[in-house]
CSV table of C-alpha atoms in Angstrom, one decimal:
chain,number,residue,atom,x,y,z
A,1,MET,CA,-45.1,15.1,77.3
A,2,GLY,CA,-45.2,18.8,76.2
A,3,GLY,CA,-43.2,22.0,76.9
A,4,ALA,CA,-39.5,22.6,77.7
A,5,PRO,CA,-37.8,20.5,80.4
A,6,PRO,CA,-37.0,22.2,83.8
A,7,THR,CA,-33.7,24.0,84.1
A,8,GLN,CA,-32.6,22.1,87.1
A,9,THR,CA,-33.9,19.2,89.1
A,10,ARG,CA,-32.4,17.9,92.3
A,11,SER,CA,-32.5,14.5,93.8
A,12,GLY,CA,-30.9,12.7,96.7
A,13,GLU,CA,-28.0,11.5,94.5
A,14,GLY,CA,-27.4,14.1,91.8
A,15,GLU,CA,-29.0,16.9,89.8
A,16,TRP,CA,-30.0,18.0,86.2
A,17,ALA,CA,-27.6,20.8,85.5
A,18,GLY,CA,-28.6,23.7,83.2
A,19,SER,CA,-30.4,23.6,79.9
A,20,GLY,CA,-27.9,21.0,78.6
A,21,ALA,CA,-29.6,18.4,80.8
A,22,ARG,CA,-26.3,16.8,82.0
A,23,TRP,CA,-26.9,14.3,84.7
A,24,THR,CA,-24.2,14.5,87.5
A,25,GLY,CA,-24.5,11.4,89.6
A,26,GLY,CA,-23.4,11.4,93.2
A,27,SER,CA,-21.4,8.2,92.6
A,28,GLY,CA,-19.4,9.8,89.7
A,29,ARG,CA,-21.3,7.8,87.0
A,30,GLY,CA,-21.2,9.2,83.3
A,31,THR,CA,-23.4,11.9,81.9
A,32,VAL,CA,-26.7,11.2,79.8
A,33,THR,CA,-27.9,13.8,77.3
A,34,THR,CA,-31.7,13.5,77.1
A,35,ALA,CA,-33.3,16.9,77.2
A,36,SER,CA,-33.4,17.5,73.4
A,37,ARG,CA,-34.6,13.9,72.6
A,38,ARG,CA,-36.8,12.6,75.4
A,39,TRP,CA,-38.3,16.0,76.1
A,40,PHE,CA,-39.3,17.6,72.8
A,41,GLY,CA,-39.4,21.2,72.2
A,42,GLY,CA,-42.7,22.6,70.9
A,43,ARG,CA,-42.1,22.0,67.1
A,44,ASP,CA,-40.4,18.6,67.4
A,45,GLU,CA,-43.0,17.3,69.8
A,46,SER,CA,-45.8,18.5,67.5
A,47,ARG,CA,-44.3,16.8,64.4
A,48,ARG,CA,-43.9,13.5,66.3
A,49,ALA,CA,-47.5,13.7,67.4
A,50,ASP,CA,-48.6,14.5,63.8
A,51,ALA,CA,-46.7,11.5,62.5
A,52,GLN,CA,-48.2,9.2,65.2
A,53,ALA,CA,-51.7,10.5,64.4
A,54,ALA,CA,-51.0,9.9,60.7
A,55,LYS,CA,-49.9,6.4,61.5
A,56,ASP,CA,-53.0,5.7,63.6
A,57,ALA,CA,-55.3,7.0,60.9
A,58,ALA,CA,-53.6,4.9,58.3
A,59,ALA,CA,-53.8,1.8,60.5
A,60,ALA,CA,-57.6,2.5,61.0
A,61,ALA,CA,-58.0,2.9,57.3
A,62,PHE,CA,-56.1,-0.3,56.7
A,63,TYR,CA,-58.2,-2.2,59.2
A,64,GLU,CA,-61.5,-0.9,57.7
A,65,LEU,CA,-60.3,-1.9,54.2
A,66,ASP,CA,-59.2,-5.3,55.3
A,67,SER,CA,-62.5,-5.9,57.1
A,68,ALA,CA,-64.6,-4.7,54.1
A,69,GLN,CA,-62.6,-6.9,51.7
A,70,ARG,CA,-63.2,-10.0,53.9
A,71,GLU,CA,-66.9,-9.3,54.0
A,72,LEU,CA,-67.0,-8.7,50.2
A,73,ARG,CA,-65.1,-11.9,49.6
A,74,ILE,CA,-67.9,-13.8,51.4
A,75,SER,CA,-70.4,-12.1,49.2
A,76,VAL,CA,-68.6,-13.0,46.1
A,77,GLU,CA,-68.2,-16.6,47.2
A,78,THR,CA,-71.9,-16.7,47.9
A,79,ILE,CA,-72.7,-15.4,44.4
A,80,ALA,CA,-70.2,-17.9,42.8
A,81,ALA,CA,-71.8,-20.8,44.7
A,82,ALA,CA,-75.4,-19.8,43.8
A,83,ASP,CA,-75.0,-18.3,40.3
A,84,GLY,CA,-73.2,-19.6,37.2
A,85,SER,CA,-74.3,-16.8,35.0
A,86,PRO,CA,-71.9,-14.5,33.0
A,87,ALA,CA,-72.8,-11.7,35.4
A,88,ALA,CA,-71.7,-13.7,38.4
A,89,ARG,CA,-68.4,-14.7,36.6
A,90,GLN,CA,-67.8,-11.1,35.8
A,91,ALA,CA,-68.3,-10.2,39.4
A,92,GLY,CA,-65.7,-12.7,40.4
A,93,ASP,CA,-63.2,-11.3,37.9
A,94,GLY,CA,-63.9,-7.8,39.1
A,95,PHE,CA,-63.2,-8.8,42.7
A,96,VAL,CA,-59.9,-10.3,41.7
A,97,ALA,CA,-58.9,-7.2,39.9
A,98,LEU,CA,-60.0,-5.1,42.9
A,99,GLY,CA,-58.0,-7.3,45.2
A,100,GLU,CA,-54.8,-6.6,43.2
A,101,ARG,CA,-55.5,-2.9,43.6
A,102,ILE,CA,-56.0,-3.4,47.4
A,103,ASP,CA,-52.8,-5.4,47.6
A,104,GLN,CA,-50.9,-2.6,45.9
A,105,VAL,CA,-52.1,0.2,48.3
A,106,SER,CA,-51.6,-2.2,51.3
A,107,ARG,CA,-48.0,-2.7,50.4
A,108,VAL,CA,-47.5,1.1,50.2
A,109,TYR,CA,-49.0,1.4,53.7
A,110,ILE,CA,-46.9,-1.4,55.2
A,111,GLU,CA,-43.7,-0.1,53.6
A,112,ALA,CA,-44.4,3.4,55.1
A,113,VAL,CA,-45.0,1.9,58.5
A,114,ASP,CA,-41.8,-0.2,58.3
A,115,ALA,CA,-39.8,2.7,57.1
A,116,HIS,CA,-40.4,4.9,60.2
A,117,ASP,CA,-40.0,3.9,63.8
A,118,LEU,CA,-41.8,6.7,65.5
A,119,ASP,CA,-40.8,5.4,68.9
A,120,ARG,CA,-37.1,6.0,68.3
A,121,PRO,CA,-35.6,8.4,70.8
A,122,GLU,CA,-33.4,10.0,68.2
A,123,LEU,CA,-36.3,10.6,65.7
A,124,ASP,CA,-35.8,14.2,64.4
A,125,ALA,CA,-38.3,16.6,63.0
A,126,SER,CA,-37.5,16.1,59.3
A,127,VAL,CA,-37.9,12.3,59.6
A,128,ALA,CA,-41.2,12.8,61.5
A,129,ALA,CA,-42.5,15.2,58.8
A,130,ARG,CA,-41.6,12.7,56.1
A,131,ALA,CA,-43.3,9.9,58.0
A,132,THR,CA,-46.4,12.1,58.3
A,133,ARG,CA,-46.5,12.8,54.5
A,134,GLU,CA,-45.9,9.1,53.6
A,135,LEU,CA,-48.4,7.7,56.1
A,136,THR,CA,-51.0,10.4,55.2
A,137,GLY,CA,-50.6,9.5,51.5
A,138,ALA,CA,-50.9,5.8,52.3
A,139,ARG,CA,-54.1,6.4,54.3
A,140,GLU,CA,-55.6,8.5,51.4
A,141,GLU,CA,-54.9,5.6,49.0
A,142,LEU,CA,-56.4,3.2,51.5
A,143,ASP,CA,-59.5,5.4,51.7
A,144,ARG,CA,-59.8,5.6,47.9
A,145,ALA,CA,-59.5,1.8,47.7
A,146,LYS,CA,-62.2,1.5,50.4
A,147,ALA,CA,-64.5,3.7,48.4
A,148,GLU,CA,-63.9,1.6,45.2
A,149,LEU,CA,-64.7,-1.5,47.3
A,150,ASP,CA,-67.9,0.1,48.6
A,151,ARG,CA,-69.0,1.0,45.1
A,152,PHE,CA,-68.3,-2.5,43.9
A,153,ALA,CA,-70.2,-4.0,46.8
A,154,LEU,CA,-73.1,-1.8,46.0
A,155,GLY,CA,-73.2,-2.9,42.4
A,156,LEU,CA,-73.2,-6.6,43.6
A,157,ARG,CA,-76.3,-6.1,45.8
A,158,PRO,CA,-78.8,-7.5,43.2
A,159,LEU,CA,-76.7,-10.5,42.5
A,160,LEU,CA,-76.1,-11.1,46.2
A,161,GLU,CA,-79.8,-10.9,46.9
A,162,GLN,CA,-80.6,-13.4,44.2
A,163,ALA,CA,-77.8,-15.7,45.5
A,164,GLU,CA,-79.0,-15.5,49.0
A,165,THR,CA,-82.6,-16.4,47.9
A,166,ARG,CA,-81.2,-19.4,46.0
A,167,LEU,CA,-79.1,-20.5,49.0
A,168,ALA,CA,-82.2,-20.3,51.2
A,169,ARG,CA,-83.5,-23.2,49.1
A,170,VAL,CA,-80.6,-25.5,49.9
A,171,ALA,CA,-81.2,-26.3,53.5
A,172,PRO,CA,-84.9,-27.2,53.1
A,173,ALA,CA,-84.2,-29.3,49.9
A,174,ARG,CA,-81.4,-31.1,51.7
A,175,GLU,CA,-83.7,-31.9,54.7
A,176,ARG,CA,-86.5,-33.1,52.5
A,177,ALA,CA,-84.0,-35.5,50.7
A,178,ARG,CA,-82.7,-36.8,54.0
A,179,ALA,CA,-86.2,-37.3,55.3
A,180,ALA,CA,-87.2,-39.2,52.2
A,181,LEU,CA,-84.2,-41.5,52.5
A,182,LEU,CA,-85.1,-42.3,56.1
A,183,ALA,CA,-88.7,-43.0,55.1
A,184,ALA,CA,-87.5,-45.3,52.3
A,185,SER,CA,-85.2,-47.1,54.7
A,186,ASP,CA,-88.0,-47.6,57.2
A,187,ALA,CA,-90.4,-48.9,54.6
A,188,LEU,CA,-87.8,-51.3,53.3
A,189,ASP,CA,-87.2,-52.7,56.8
A,190,ALA,CA,-91.0,-53.1,57.3
A,191,VAL,CA,-91.5,-55.1,54.1
A,192,ARG,CA,-88.5,-57.3,54.8
A,193,ALA,CA,-90.0,-58.0,58.2
A,194,THR,CA,-92.8,-59.8,56.4
A,195,GLY,CA,-90.4,-62.2,54.8
A,196,MET,CA,-89.9,-60.4,51.4
A,197,ARG,CA,-86.3,-59.8,50.4
A,198,ALA,CA,-86.9,-56.7,48.2
A,199,ASP,CA,-83.3,-57.0,47.0
A,200,GLU,CA,-83.9,-54.7,44.0
A,201,LEU,CA,-85.3,-51.9,46.1
A,202,ALA,CA,-82.4,-52.3,48.6
A,203,ALA,CA,-79.9,-52.0,45.7
A,204,ARG,CA,-81.6,-48.8,44.5
A,205,LEU,CA,-81.6,-47.3,47.9
A,206,ALA,CA,-77.9,-48.2,48.4
A,207,ALA,CA,-77.1,-46.5,45.1
A,208,LEU,CA,-78.2,-43.2,46.6
A,209,GLY,CA,-75.4,-43.3,49.2
A,210,PRO,CA,-72.8,-41.5,47.0
A,211,GLU,CA,-75.4,-38.9,46.1
A,212,LEU,CA,-76.1,-38.2,49.7
A,213,THR,CA,-72.4,-37.8,50.4
A,214,LYS,CA,-72.1,-35.2,47.7
A,215,LEU,CA,-75.3,-33.5,49.0
A,216,ASN,CA,-73.7,-33.3,52.4
A,217,GLU,CA,-70.6,-31.6,50.9
A,218,GLY,CA,-72.8,-28.6,50.3
A,219,ALA,CA,-73.4,-25.9,47.8
A,220,GLY,CA,-70.0,-24.4,48.5
A,221,ARG,CA,-68.4,-27.3,46.6
A,222,HIS,CA,-71.0,-28.2,44.1
A,223,GLY,CA,-73.0,-25.0,43.6
A,224,VAL,CA,-76.5,-24.1,44.7
A,225,GLN,CA,-78.3,-25.2,41.5
A,226,GLU,CA,-76.6,-28.6,41.3
A,227,THR,CA,-77.1,-29.2,45.1
A,228,VAL,CA,-80.8,-28.4,44.8
A,229,ARG,CA,-81.1,-30.7,41.7
A,230,ARG,CA,-79.2,-33.4,43.6
A,231,ALA,CA,-81.5,-33.1,46.6
A,232,ASP,CA,-84.6,-33.3,44.3
A,233,ARG,CA,-83.2,-36.4,42.6
A,234,ILE,CA,-82.6,-38.1,45.9
A,235,LEU,CA,-86.1,-37.1,47.1
A,236,ARG,CA,-87.7,-38.4,43.9
A,237,ASP,CA,-85.7,-41.7,43.9
A,238,ALA,CA,-86.1,-42.3,47.6
A,239,GLU,CA,-89.8,-41.6,47.4
A,240,ALA,CA,-90.1,-44.1,44.6
A,241,VAL,CA,-88.4,-46.8,46.6
A,242,ARG,CA,-90.6,-46.0,49.6
A,243,ALA,CA,-93.8,-46.2,47.5
A,244,GLU,CA,-92.7,-49.4,45.8
A,245,ALA,CA,-91.8,-51.0,49.1
A,246,ALA,CA,-95.2,-50.1,50.6
A,247,ARG,CA,-96.9,-51.6,47.5
A,248,LEU,CA,-94.8,-54.7,47.4
A,249,PRO,CA,-97.1,-57.0,49.3
A,250,GLU,CA,-100.1,-55.8,47.1
A,251,ARG,CA,-97.9,-56.2,44.0
A,252,ALA,CA,-97.0,-59.7,44.9
A,253,ALA,CA,-100.7,-60.6,45.4
A,254,GLU,CA,-101.6,-59.0,42.0
A,255,ILE,CA,-98.9,-60.9,40.3
A,256,ASP,CA,-100.3,-64.1,41.8
A,257,ARG,CA,-103.7,-63.3,40.4
A,258,ARG,CA,-102.4,-62.4,37.0
A,259,LEU,CA,-100.4,-65.7,36.8
A,260,VAL,CA,-103.6,-67.7,37.6
A,261,SER,CA,-105.6,-65.7,35.0
A,262,LEU,CA,-103.0,-66.2,32.3
A,263,ARG,CA,-102.9,-70.0,33.0
A,264,THR,CA,-106.7,-70.1,32.7
A,265,ARG,CA,-106.6,-68.1,29.5
A,266,ALA,CA,-103.9,-70.3,28.0
A,267,GLN,CA,-105.9,-73.4,28.6
A,268,ALA,CA,-109.0,-71.8,27.1
A,269,LEU,CA,-107.0,-70.8,24.0
A,270,HIS,CA,-105.6,-74.3,23.7
A,271,ASN,CA,-109.1,-75.7,23.6
A,272,ARG,CA,-110.2,-73.1,21.0
A,273,ALA,CA,-107.1,-73.8,18.9
A,274,GLY,CA,-108.2,-77.4,18.6
A,275,ARG,CA,-111.4,-76.2,16.8
A,276,VAL,CA,-109.5,-74.2,14.1
A,277,GLU,CA,-108.8,-77.2,11.9
A,278,PRO,CA,-112.6,-78.1,11.5
A,279,VAL,CA,-113.2,-74.4,10.6
A,280,LEU,CA,-110.5,-74.6,7.9
A,281,SER,CA,-112.0,-77.8,6.5
A,282,GLU,CA,-115.3,-76.0,6.2
A,283,LEU,CA,-113.7,-73.1,4.4
A,284,ARG,CA,-111.9,-75.4,2.0
A,285,ARG,CA,-115.0,-77.3,1.2
A,286,ARG,CA,-117.3,-74.3,0.5
A,287,PHE,CA,-115.0,-71.5,-0.8
A,288,SER,CA,-112.2,-70.9,-3.2
A,289,ALA,CA,-108.6,-71.2,-2.2
A,290,ALA,CA,-108.2,-67.4,-2.2
A,291,CYS,CA,-110.6,-67.2,0.7
A,292,TRP,CA,-108.6,-69.3,3.1
A,293,GLN,CA,-105.0,-69.7,2.0
A,294,ASP,CA,-103.7,-67.1,4.4
A,295,LEU,CA,-105.2,-69.1,7.3
A,296,GLN,CA,-103.4,-72.3,6.6
A,297,GLN,CA,-100.7,-71.8,9.2
A,298,VAL,CA,-103.0,-70.8,12.1
A,299,PRO,CA,-103.3,-74.3,13.8
A,300,ASP,CA,-99.5,-74.9,13.8
A,301,GLN,CA,-98.7,-71.3,14.8
A,302,ALA,CA,-101.2,-71.5,17.6
A,303,VAL,CA,-99.6,-74.7,18.9
A,304,ARG,CA,-96.1,-73.1,18.9
A,305,ASP,CA,-97.3,-69.8,20.5
A,306,LEU,CA,-99.1,-71.7,23.2
A,307,ALA,CA,-96.1,-73.9,24.0
A,308,ARG,CA,-93.9,-70.8,24.2
A,309,ALA,CA,-96.4,-69.1,26.5
A,310,GLY,CA,-96.5,-72.2,28.7
A,311,ASP,CA,-92.7,-72.1,29.1
A,312,GLN,CA,-92.8,-68.4,29.9
A,313,LEU,CA,-95.5,-68.9,32.5
A,314,ARG,CA,-93.4,-71.5,34.2
A,315,GLU,CA,-90.4,-69.2,34.2
A,316,ALA,CA,-92.6,-66.4,35.6
A,317,ALA,CA,-93.6,-68.7,38.4
A,318,ARG,CA,-90.0,-69.4,39.3
A,319,ALA,CA,-89.2,-65.7,39.2
A,320,ARG,CA,-92.1,-65.1,41.5
A,321,GLU,CA,-90.8,-67.6,44.0
A,322,GLU,CA,-87.4,-66.0,43.9
A,323,GLN,CA,-89.0,-62.6,44.2
A,324,ARG,CA,-87.5,-61.3,41.0
A,325,TRP,CA,-90.3,-58.8,40.5
A,326,ALA,CA,-88.9,-57.0,37.4
A,327,ASP,CA,-88.4,-60.4,35.7
A,328,VAL,CA,-91.9,-61.5,36.6
A,329,GLY,CA,-93.4,-58.3,35.1
A,330,GLU,CA,-91.5,-58.7,31.8
A,331,LEU,CA,-92.4,-62.4,31.5
A,332,ILE,CA,-96.1,-61.7,32.2
A,333,GLU,CA,-96.2,-59.1,29.5
A,334,GLU,CA,-94.5,-61.5,27.0
A,335,VAL,CA,-97.1,-64.2,27.9
A,336,ARG,CA,-100.0,-61.8,27.5
A,337,GLY,CA,-98.6,-60.6,24.1
A,338,ALA,CA,-98.3,-64.2,22.9
A,339,LEU,CA,-101.8,-65.1,24.0
A,340,ASP,CA,-103.2,-62.0,22.4
A,341,ALA,CA,-101.6,-62.9,19.1
A,342,THR,CA,-102.9,-66.5,19.4
A,343,ASP,CA,-106.4,-65.3,20.3
A,344,GLU,CA,-106.5,-63.0,17.2
A,345,ALA,CA,-105.3,-65.8,14.9
A,346,VAL,CA,-107.7,-68.4,16.3
A,347,SER,CA,-110.6,-65.9,16.1
A,348,ALA,CA,-109.7,-64.9,12.5
A,349,ALA,CA,-110.6,-68.4,11.2
A,350,GLN,CA,-114.0,-68.4,12.7
A,351,ASP,CA,-114.6,-64.8,11.8
A,352,ARG,CA,-113.6,-65.5,8.2
A,353,LEU,CA,-116.1,-68.4,7.9
A,354,THR,CA,-118.9,-66.3,9.5
A,355,ARG,CA,-118.3,-63.3,7.1
A,356,LEU,CA,-118.0,-65.5,4.0
A,357,GLU,CA,-121.2,-67.4,4.8
A,358,ALA,CA,-123.0,-64.1,5.2
A,359,VAL,CA,-121.8,-62.6,1.9
A,360,ALA,CA,-122.4,-65.8,0.1
A,361,ARG,CA,-126.0,-65.8,1.2
A,362,ASP,CA,-126.6,-62.1,0.4
A,363,PRO,CA,-123.8,-60.2,-1.4
A,364,GLN,CA,-126.2,-57.4,-2.1
A,365,ALA,CA,-126.3,-56.3,1.6
A,366,GLU,CA,-122.6,-55.5,1.5
A,367,VAL,CA,-123.1,-53.7,-1.9
A,368,GLU,CA,-125.9,-51.6,-0.5
A,369,ARG,CA,-123.9,-50.7,2.6
A,370,THR,CA,-121.1,-49.4,0.4
A,371,ARG,CA,-123.4,-47.5,-2.0
A,372,PHE,CA,-125.1,-45.8,0.9
A,373,ALA,CA,-121.8,-44.5,2.1
A,374,ILE,CA,-121.1,-43.2,-1.4
A,375,ARG,CA,-124.4,-41.5,-1.7
A,376,ASP,CA,-124.0,-39.8,1.7
A,377,ALA,CA,-120.7,-38.5,0.6
A,378,GLN,CA,-122.1,-37.2,-2.7
A,379,ARG,CA,-124.8,-35.3,-0.9
A,380,LEU,CA,-122.2,-33.7,1.4
A,381,ALA,CA,-120.1,-32.7,-1.6
A,382,MET,CA,-123.1,-31.0,-3.2
A,383,GLU,CA,-124.2,-29.0,-0.2
A,384,GLY,CA,-124.3,-25.3,-1.2
A,385,ARG,CA,-123.0,-26.0,-4.7
A,386,THR,CA,-124.4,-26.5,-8.1
A,387,VAL,CA,-121.3,-28.3,-9.4
A,388,PRO,CA,-119.2,-30.6,-7.2
A,389,ASP,CA,-115.5,-29.8,-6.5
A,390,PRO,CA,-113.5,-32.0,-9.0
A,391,LYS,CA,-111.1,-33.1,-6.2
A,392,ASP,CA,-114.2,-34.6,-4.4
A,393,ALA,CA,-116.1,-35.8,-7.4
A,394,GLY,CA,-113.2,-37.7,-8.9
A,395,PRO,CA,-112.7,-40.1,-5.9
A,396,LEU,CA,-116.4,-40.6,-5.4
A,397,ASP,CA,-117.0,-41.5,-9.1
A,398,GLU,CA,-114.1,-43.9,-8.9
A,399,ALA,CA,-115.7,-45.5,-5.8
A,400,VAL,CA,-119.0,-46.1,-7.8
A,401,ALA,CA,-117.0,-47.7,-10.6
A,402,ARG,CA,-115.1,-49.9,-8.1
A,403,VAL,CA,-118.3,-51.2,-6.6
A,404,GLY,CA,-119.6,-52.1,-10.0
A,405,ARG,CA,-116.4,-54.0,-10.9
A,406,ALA,CA,-116.4,-55.9,-7.6
A,407,VAL,CA,-120.0,-57.0,-8.3
A,408,THR,CA,-119.1,-58.2,-11.8
A,409,ARG,CA,-116.2,-60.3,-10.4
A,410,LEU,CA,-118.7,-62.3,-8.3
A,411,GLU,CA,-120.1,-63.8,-11.5
A,412,GLY,CA,-118.8,-67.2,-12.1
A,413,LEU,CA,-118.6,-70.7,-10.6
A,414,HIS,CA,-116.2,-70.1,-7.7
A,415,PRO,CA,-116.3,-66.4,-6.8
A,416,ASP,CA,-113.7,-64.9,-4.5
A,417,TYR,CA,-115.9,-63.6,-1.8
A,418,TRP,CA,-113.0,-62.6,0.4
A,419,ALA,CA,-111.5,-60.3,-2.3
A,420,PHE,CA,-115.0,-58.9,-2.8
A,421,LEU,CA,-115.3,-58.1,0.9
A,422,GLN,CA,-111.8,-56.5,1.0
A,423,GLU,CA,-112.5,-54.4,-2.1
A,424,LEU,CA,-115.7,-53.0,-0.7
A,425,GLU,CA,-114.1,-52.2,2.6
A,426,ASP,CA,-111.3,-50.4,0.8
A,427,VAL,CA,-113.9,-48.4,-1.1
A,428,ARG,CA,-115.6,-47.3,2.2
A,429,VAL,CA,-112.2,-46.2,3.6
A,430,ALA,CA,-111.6,-44.1,0.5
A,431,VAL,CA,-115.1,-42.5,0.7
A,432,ASN,CA,-114.5,-41.7,4.4
A,433,ARG,CA,-111.3,-39.9,3.4
A,434,VAL,CA,-113.2,-37.7,1.0
A,435,VAL,CA,-115.9,-36.9,3.7
A,436,SER,CA,-113.2,-36.0,6.2
A,437,GLY,CA,-111.5,-33.7,3.7
A,438,ILE,CA,-114.8,-31.9,2.9
A,439,ARG,CA,-115.6,-31.4,6.6
A,440,ALA,CA,-112.1,-30.1,7.4
A,441,GLN,CA,-112.3,-27.6,4.5
A,442,ARG,CA,-115.6,-26.3,5.7
A,443,GLY,CA,-114.5,-26.1,9.3
A,444,HIS,CA,-116.9,-28.8,10.5
A,445,GLY,CA,-114.1,-30.7,12.3
């Protein structure tokens, strides 16, 4: 209320008497002095109103600062969850420091409010004036802190936009991972319905359970980048399980075909290995020991390799029956490698005999083949030159000399045709190196 109280007010039981506001009750009750406290004079009432206004303004500033701080905290937490860069860590540290500043000015405000009870009837003008000053000062500090908070939030905007963009990837990535897990589970159920156990695939799918739990815990706990990476891993692994489950019947049929093929090949090699010994006998009879000594172990080695391959084939068949697909695949590869080695060794004996017979009939054909390669290289070396480059001429001259020495070594009663063939082959390799070097130097590829 405003203005001075009335000089006198009557009632049915008593009256306000004079400007001292003494209440005289009809029943003789005591007096109450209120006029100077409950009804303020002009200046006192104005100061109380100013203090209350300052309190209300400070409260509004405090509320705005608190609300802005809460919103900014969400932004900082979003950045921290999505960004592990130094700039993001610096933003977090800056927010902590700013929070300490806000806590300080908030304490000043709360202390000012607690220090002055503006609703006290006996509040006098000096106390009201002091309350106004302190509350106004607290509000100004709150406003300054709010301005600092706003500037800080403005500086965080680029980081926040990047973080929100990254966070937007989380939900789709998580949904794709969950869908992939469901598809893998359905595919596994379908293949099991055909009678196949698929235990290995089931174990791989079960191993993704803990990863799914962490994925569901979200980016707030594990960070955006790690959450997206985890979702991608789950998607990739679950898709692999689904694809392998879908291919499992076809894979089983393919394994059956490969086992049959390997058995057939092993039997064919067994028959061929039986013909190696007659070939060796022919080599011993017609050529010097140097031409066949390295083949002496082929028959025995072929028998051992074929026996080991047979054992592995039987183990592979057992693994197939037990649906141990990984073991079957490894055993098949081992059998194939053993049969390849046996095939090469068995073929080497017959190839050796064929080549030695050919060179024994006409060693000159091999010589001419090598000399042709040398002459071709010499022509290339002389293109656009009057004198060959020494680094090219030297190896080519040596190649010519080596051919001559190899021909000379054929003279005699029991020539080493195998050494002759190997020497000329080495000469051709050396000549090819020279040709490749010339072409590379001239940019011909």
